[in-house]
Coordinates of C-alpha atoms and ligand atoms in Angstrom, one line a residue:
X1 CA 164.2 155.9 154.5
X2 CA 163.0 155.3 158.1
X3 CA 165.9 153.3 159.3
X4 CA 164.6 153.1 162.9
X5 CA 161.4 151.3 161.7
X6 CA 163.4 148.9 159.5
X7 CA 165.8 148.1 162.3
X8 CA 162.9 147.5 164.7
X9 CA 161.2 145.1 162.3
X10 CA 164.4 143.3 161.6
X11 CA 165.0 142.8 165.3
X12 CA 161.5 141.7 165.9
X13 CA 161.9 139.0 163.2
X14 CA 164.9 137.5 165.0
X15 CA 163.6 138.0 168.5
X16 CA 164.9 135.4 171.1
X17 CA 163.3 131.9 170.6
X18 CA 161.7 133.0 167.3
X19 CA 162.3 132.5 163.6
X20 CA 160.5 132.8 160.3
X21 CA 158.1 130.5 158.5
X22 CA 158.8 130.5 154.7
X23 CA 155.4 129.8 153.1
X24 CA 156.2 131.6 149.9
X25 CA 156.3 128.6 147.5
X26 CA 155.4 129.8 144.0
X27 CA 152.3 128.2 142.5
X28 CA 154.5 125.8 140.6
X29 CA 156.4 124.7 143.7
X30 CA 153.2 124.4 145.7
X31 CA 151.7 122.2 143.0
X32 CA 154.6 119.8 143.4
X33 CA 154.2 119.8 147.2
X34 CA 150.5 119.1 146.9
X35 CA 151.0 116.5 144.3
X36 CA 153.4 114.7 146.7
X37 CA 150.5 114.2 149.1
X38 CA 148.0 113.3 146.4
X39 CA 146.1 116.6 146.6
X40 CA 145.1 118.8 143.7
X41 CA 146.7 122.2 143.4
X42 CA 143.6 124.4 143.3
X43 CA 143.5 127.9 144.7
X44 CA 141.2 126.7 147.5
X45 CA 143.5 123.8 148.5
X46 CA 146.5 126.1 148.6
X47 CA 144.5 128.5 150.7
X48 CA 143.2 125.8 153.0
X49 CA 146.7 124.3 153.6
X50 CA 148.2 127.7 154.4
X51 CA 145.3 128.7 156.5
X52 CA 145.8 125.5 158.5
X53 CA 149.4 126.6 159.2
X54 CA 148.5 130.2 160.0
X55 CA 145.8 129.3 162.5
X56 CA 147.9 126.9 164.5
X57 CA 147.4 128.1 168.1
X58 CA 150.7 128.6 169.9
X59 CA 152.9 128.8 166.7
X60 CA 153.3 132.5 167.2
X61 CA 155.4 131.7 170.3
X62 CA 158.0 130.5 167.8
X63 CA 157.2 132.2 164.5
X64 CA 157.8 136.0 164.3
X65 CA 157.0 136.4 160.6
X66 CA 155.7 134.5 157.6
X67 CA 156.9 134.9 154.1
X68 CA 153.9 134.8 151.8
X69 CA 153.6 134.4 148.0
X70 CA 151.7 136.9 145.8
X71 CA 148.6 134.8 145.7
X72 CA 148.5 134.3 149.5
X73 CA 148.9 137.9 150.5
X74 CA 145.7 138.7 148.6
X75 CA 143.8 135.6 149.8
X76 CA 141.0 135.4 152.4
X77 CA 140.5 132.6 154.9
X78 CA 137.4 130.4 154.6
X79 CA 135.5 132.8 156.9
X80 CA 136.4 135.8 154.8
X81 CA 139.2 137.3 157.0
X82 CA 142.2 138.2 154.9
X83 CA 145.1 135.8 155.7
X84 CA 147.3 138.8 156.4
X85 CA 144.9 139.8 159.2
X86 CA 144.9 136.2 160.6
X87 CA 148.7 136.6 161.0
X88 CA 148.6 140.2 162.3
X89 CA 146.0 139.3 165.0
X90 CA 148.6 136.9 166.5
X91 CA 151.4 139.5 166.3
X92 CA 153.0 137.7 163.4
X93 CA 154.6 139.9 160.8
X94 CA 153.5 139.3 157.1
X95 CA 156.3 139.3 154.6
X96 CA 156.4 138.7 150.8
X97 CA 158.6 137.0 148.3
X98 CA 159.3 139.6 145.5
X99 CA 161.6 137.9 143.1
X100 CA 160.1 136.3 140.0
X101 CA 162.0 133.1 140.0
X102 CA 165.0 131.8 138.2
X103 CA 166.0 131.8 134.5
X104 CA 169.1 130.6 132.6
X105 CA 172.0 132.9 132.8
X106 CA 173.0 133.6 129.2
X107 CA 176.4 132.4 128.2
X108 CA 176.9 130.3 131.3
X109 CA 175.9 126.7 131.0
X110 CA 174.2 125.2 134.1
X111 CA 174.0 128.6 135.8
X112 CA 170.9 130.6 136.7
X113 CA 169.9 134.2 137.4
X114 CA 167.0 135.6 139.4
X115 CA 164.4 137.7 137.6
X116 CA 162.1 140.4 139.0
X117 CA 163.7 143.8 139.1
X118 CA 161.4 145.2 136.4
X119 CA 158.5 147.1 138.0
X120 CA 159.8 146.1 141.5
X121 CA 159.5 149.6 143.0
X122 CA 155.8 149.7 142.2
X123 CA 155.2 146.1 143.4
X124 CA 156.9 146.9 146.7
X125 CA 154.7 149.9 147.3
X126 CA 151.6 147.7 146.6
X127 CA 152.8 144.9 149.0
X128 CA 153.3 147.5 151.7
X129 CA 149.7 148.6 151.3
X130 CA 148.6 145.0 151.5
X131 CA 150.4 144.7 154.9
X132 CA 153.8 143.4 154.2
X133 CA 156.6 144.7 156.4
X134 CA 159.5 142.5 155.1
X135 CA 160.4 140.9 151.8
X136 CA 162.6 138.1 150.4
X137 CA 164.6 137.7 147.2
X138 CA 166.4 134.5 146.4
X139 CA 169.6 134.1 144.3
X140 CA 171.0 130.7 143.6
X141 CA 174.3 129.2 142.7
X142 CA 174.7 125.7 141.4
X143 CA 177.8 123.8 142.3
X144 CA 179.7 121.7 139.7
X145 CA 183.3 121.0 138.7
X146 CA 183.6 124.4 136.9
X147 CA 180.9 126.4 138.6
X148 CA 179.9 128.7 140.2
X149 CA 181.6 131.2 137.8
X150 CA 182.6 134.6 139.0
X151 CA 180.1 135.9 136.4
X152 CA 177.2 134.1 138.1
X153 CA 178.3 135.3 141.5
X154 CA 178.5 138.9 140.4
X155 CA 175.0 138.8 138.8
X156 CA 173.5 137.1 141.9
X157 CA 175.0 139.7 144.3
X158 CA 174.2 142.6 142.1
X159 CA 170.5 141.6 141.9
X160 CA 170.3 141.0 145.6
X161 CA 171.7 144.4 146.4
X162 CA 169.5 146.2 143.8
X163 CA 166.5 144.5 145.4
X164 CA 167.6 145.3 149.0
X165 CA 168.0 149.0 148.2
X166 CA 164.6 149.2 146.7
X167 CA 163.0 147.3 149.5
X168 CA 164.5 149.6 152.1
X169 CA 163.4 152.6 150.1
X170 CA 159.8 151.2 150.3
X171 CA 160.0 150.8 154.1
X172 CA 160.3 147.0 153.9
X173 CA 163.1 144.9 155.5
X174 CA 164.9 143.0 152.8
X175 CA 165.8 139.4 153.5
X176 CA 168.8 138.9 151.2
X177 CA 168.9 135.2 150.3
X178 CA 172.1 134.0 148.5
X179 CA 171.8 130.2 148.3
X180 CA 174.6 127.8 147.3
X181 CA 172.4 124.8 146.3
X182 CA 173.0 121.6 148.1
X183 CA 172.3 119.4 145.0
X184 CA 175.3 117.4 143.9
X185 CA 178.1 115.2 145.1
X186 CA 180.5 118.0 146.1
X187 CA 182.2 118.0 149.5
X188 CA 181.8 120.5 152.3
X189 CA 185.0 122.4 151.4
X190 CA 183.5 123.1 148.0
X191 CA 180.3 124.4 149.6
X192 CA 182.4 126.6 151.9
X193 CA 184.4 128.0 149.1
X194 CA 181.4 128.8 147.0
X195 CA 179.5 130.3 150.0
X196 CA 182.5 132.5 150.9
X197 CA 182.9 133.8 147.3
X198 CA 179.2 134.6 147.1
X199 CA 178.9 136.2 150.5
X200 CA 181.9 138.4 150.0
X201 CA 180.5 139.7 146.8
X202 CA 177.0 140.1 148.3
X203 CA 178.4 142.3 151.1
X204 CA 180.5 144.3 148.6
X205 CA 177.5 145.0 146.4
X206 CA 175.3 145.8 149.5
X207 CA 177.9 148.5 150.4
X208 CA 178.2 149.8 146.8
X209 CA 174.4 150.1 146.6
X210 CA 174.1 151.9 150.0
X211 CA 172.0 149.2 151.8
X212 CA 171.7 149.8 155.5
X213 CA 173.0 146.6 157.0
X214 CA 171.2 147.2 160.3
X215 CA 167.8 147.2 158.5
X216 CA 168.2 143.9 156.7
X217 CA 168.6 140.2 157.3
X218 CA 170.7 137.6 155.6
X219 CA 169.2 134.2 154.6
X220 CA 172.1 132.0 153.6
X221 CA 172.7 128.2 153.3
X222 CA 174.6 126.4 156.0
X223 CA 178.0 125.1 155.0
X224 CA 177.0 121.5 154.2
X225 CA 178.2 118.7 152.0
X226 CA 176.3 118.1 148.7
X227 CA 173.2 116.0 149.1
X228 CA 174.8 113.0 147.3
X229 CA 178.3 113.4 148.7
X230 CA 179.8 110.1 149.8
X231 CA 181.0 111.3 153.3
X232 CA 178.6 114.0 154.5
X233 CA 179.9 116.5 157.1
X234 CA 178.2 116.0 160.5
X235 CA 176.5 118.7 162.6
X236 CA 179.6 119.7 164.5
X237 CA 181.6 120.3 161.4
X238 CA 178.8 122.1 159.6
X239 CA 178.4 124.4 162.6
X240 CA 182.1 125.1 163.1
X241 CA 182.6 125.9 159.4
X242 CA 179.5 128.0 159.1
X243 CA 180.1 130.1 162.2
X244 CA 183.8 130.6 161.4
X245 CA 183.1 131.6 157.9
X246 CA 180.4 134.1 158.9
X247 CA 182.6 135.6 161.6
X248 CA 185.2 136.3 158.9
X249 CA 182.9 138.1 156.5
X250 CA 179.5 139.2 157.9
X251 CA 179.6 142.6 159.5
X252 CA 178.2 142.8 163.1
X253 CA 175.8 145.7 162.1
X254 CA 173.5 143.1 160.6
X255 CA 170.9 142.0 163.2
X256 CA 170.4 138.4 162.2
X257 CA 171.1 135.4 160.0
X258 CA 168.0 133.4 159.2
X259 CA 169.0 130.0 157.7
X260 CA 167.0 128.2 155.1
X261 CA 166.6 124.4 155.5
X262 CA 167.6 124.2 151.9
X263 CA 166.5 120.6 151.2
X264 CA 167.9 119.1 154.4
X265 CA 165.8 116.5 156.2
X266 CA 163.8 117.8 159.2
X267 CA 166.4 116.0 161.4
X268 CA 169.4 117.5 159.7
X269 CA 167.8 121.0 159.7
X270 CA 167.2 120.8 163.4
X271 CA 170.5 119.2 164.5
X272 CA 172.6 121.5 162.4
X273 CA 170.8 124.5 163.7
X274 CA 171.3 123.3 167.2
X275 CA 175.0 122.9 166.6
X276 CA 175.2 126.3 165.0
X277 CA 173.5 127.9 168.0
X278 CA 175.9 126.3 170.4
X279 CA 179.0 127.3 168.2
X280 CA 177.6 130.8 167.7
X281 CA 177.1 131.3 171.5
X282 CA 180.6 130.0 172.2
X283 CA 182.1 132.4 169.6
X284 CA 180.0 135.2 170.9
X285 CA 178.6 135.8 167.4
X286 CA 177.3 139.4 167.1
X287 CA 174.1 138.4 165.1
X288 CA 171.1 136.4 166.0
X289 CA 171.3 132.9 164.4
X290 CA 167.9 131.6 163.6
X291 CA 165.6 129.9 161.0
X292 CA 163.6 130.9 158.0
X293 CA 162.5 127.4 157.1
X294 CA 160.2 126.3 154.5
X295 CA 160.5 122.5 154.2
X296 CA 162.1 122.2 157.6
X297 CA 158.9 123.4 159.3
X298 CA 156.3 122.2 156.7
X299 CA 157.3 118.7 155.5
X300 CA 155.6 117.0 158.5
X301 CA 152.4 119.0 158.7
X302 CA 152.0 118.8 154.9
X303 CA 152.2 115.0 155.0
X304 CA 149.9 114.8 158.0
X305 CA 147.3 117.1 156.5
X306 CA 147.3 115.1 153.2
X307 CA 144.6 117.4 151.7
X308 CA 141.9 116.3 154.2
X309 CA 140.0 118.7 156.4
X310 CA 139.6 115.9 158.9
X311 CA 143.3 116.0 159.5
X312 CA 143.6 119.7 160.2
X313 CA 144.0 119.3 164.0
X314 CA 146.6 116.6 163.7
X315 CA 148.5 118.6 161.1
X316 CA 148.5 121.6 163.3
X317 CA 149.9 119.5 166.2
X318 CA 152.7 118.4 163.8
X319 CA 153.4 122.0 162.7
X320 CA 153.5 123.2 166.3
X321 CA 155.9 120.4 167.1
X322 CA 158.3 121.3 164.3
X323 CA 158.1 125.0 165.4
X324 CA 158.8 124.0 169.0
X325 CA 161.8 121.8 168.3
X326 CA 163.3 124.3 165.7
X327 CA 162.9 127.1 168.2
X328 CA 164.7 124.9 170.8
X329 CA 167.5 124.3 168.4
X330 CA 167.8 128.0 167.7
X331 CA 168.4 128.4 171.4
X332 CA 170.9 125.5 171.6
X333 CA 168.4 123.6 173.8
X334 CA 167.2 120.8 171.4
X335 CA 167.5 117.2 172.4
X336 CA 166.5 114.3 170.1
X337 CA 164.2 113.0 172.9
X338 CA 161.9 116.0 172.2
X339 CA 160.9 114.2 169.0
X340 CA 158.9 111.8 171.2
X341 CA 156.7 114.6 172.5
X342 CA 154.6 114.6 169.4
X343 CA 153.6 111.0 169.8
X344 CA 152.6 111.8 173.4
X345 CA 150.0 114.5 172.5
Ligands
LIG401 P1 163.6 125.8 152.7 O1 163.7 126.0 154.1 O2 162.6 124.8 152.3 O3 164.9 125.8 151.9 O4 162.8 127.1 152.2 C1 163.3 128.4 152.5 C2 163.2 129.3 151.4 O5 162.5 130.3 151.5 C3 163.8 128.9 150.1 O6 163.8 130.0 149.2

């Protein structure tokens, strides 16, 4: 294992002012996203939409890497250039989602497990050939009155560590993504409790399976209230709980935490990240705290594009705007007045 190269890539991904664009929606998820704007989910439409994002001039000031899906890493832009090369030409690092999605966890009602370990060693080698330098694997816990169970937590953590060890062996930085899902009416304490139990088990499994923490990144949820909770925690509380929890359990050897937006609105994803950046700086957090947003960066450009080539320029302006404000938030420099800048261009 070339730990120096892994460490260098991990550090590049969380470079100051930068974060990651998660554009690794599976074909099923992408179909839902395209349906929401009235566009058909054809291979060409999926390509055109992602090419629009990847060719946004200036976005590489804020985006260090892009997580791709299996279809996209093999796709060519309309002019025949592989999409991977479109990214590389701008100094953006291509990454790839390598899990194969979720399935019911046997004997555990309402709980899920991630698939994709079978044949993973071979797939990782192929993705490296195709230009990927980092990878992502998502494990997910649902929250309910009697869940997550310790069984689901153990399975999630074990799979994440198995994946991370294989990714490092292949010379690919693993992004370890343990997500406590925001869906539900649970309060912020419940989210914190589940996040703590999961992260503790994840770092235990990473140690057991000999993963080099300095050559990986963690992609967790923020500690937030359930999406339908009656009194949702505000940014200050989200930030204080998230940073305090991480300081208790995440080793400083790990270069960076790259948050998901996880179904938060654009506004919440930005203001919570801003508060986390401020709280992290105050606490002298040892890791970079930044973004690996899917919806948090894409919701606005997707709606603006609406499947029409005539809207490409406008959608790229919207994407650049989301990148700029999210990067500002990551640096603790976001102000709501920045939202007016888009209207001004
Ligand atoms: P969201 O930011 O939309 O949660 O997507 C990030 C991601 O990669 C989820 O797996």
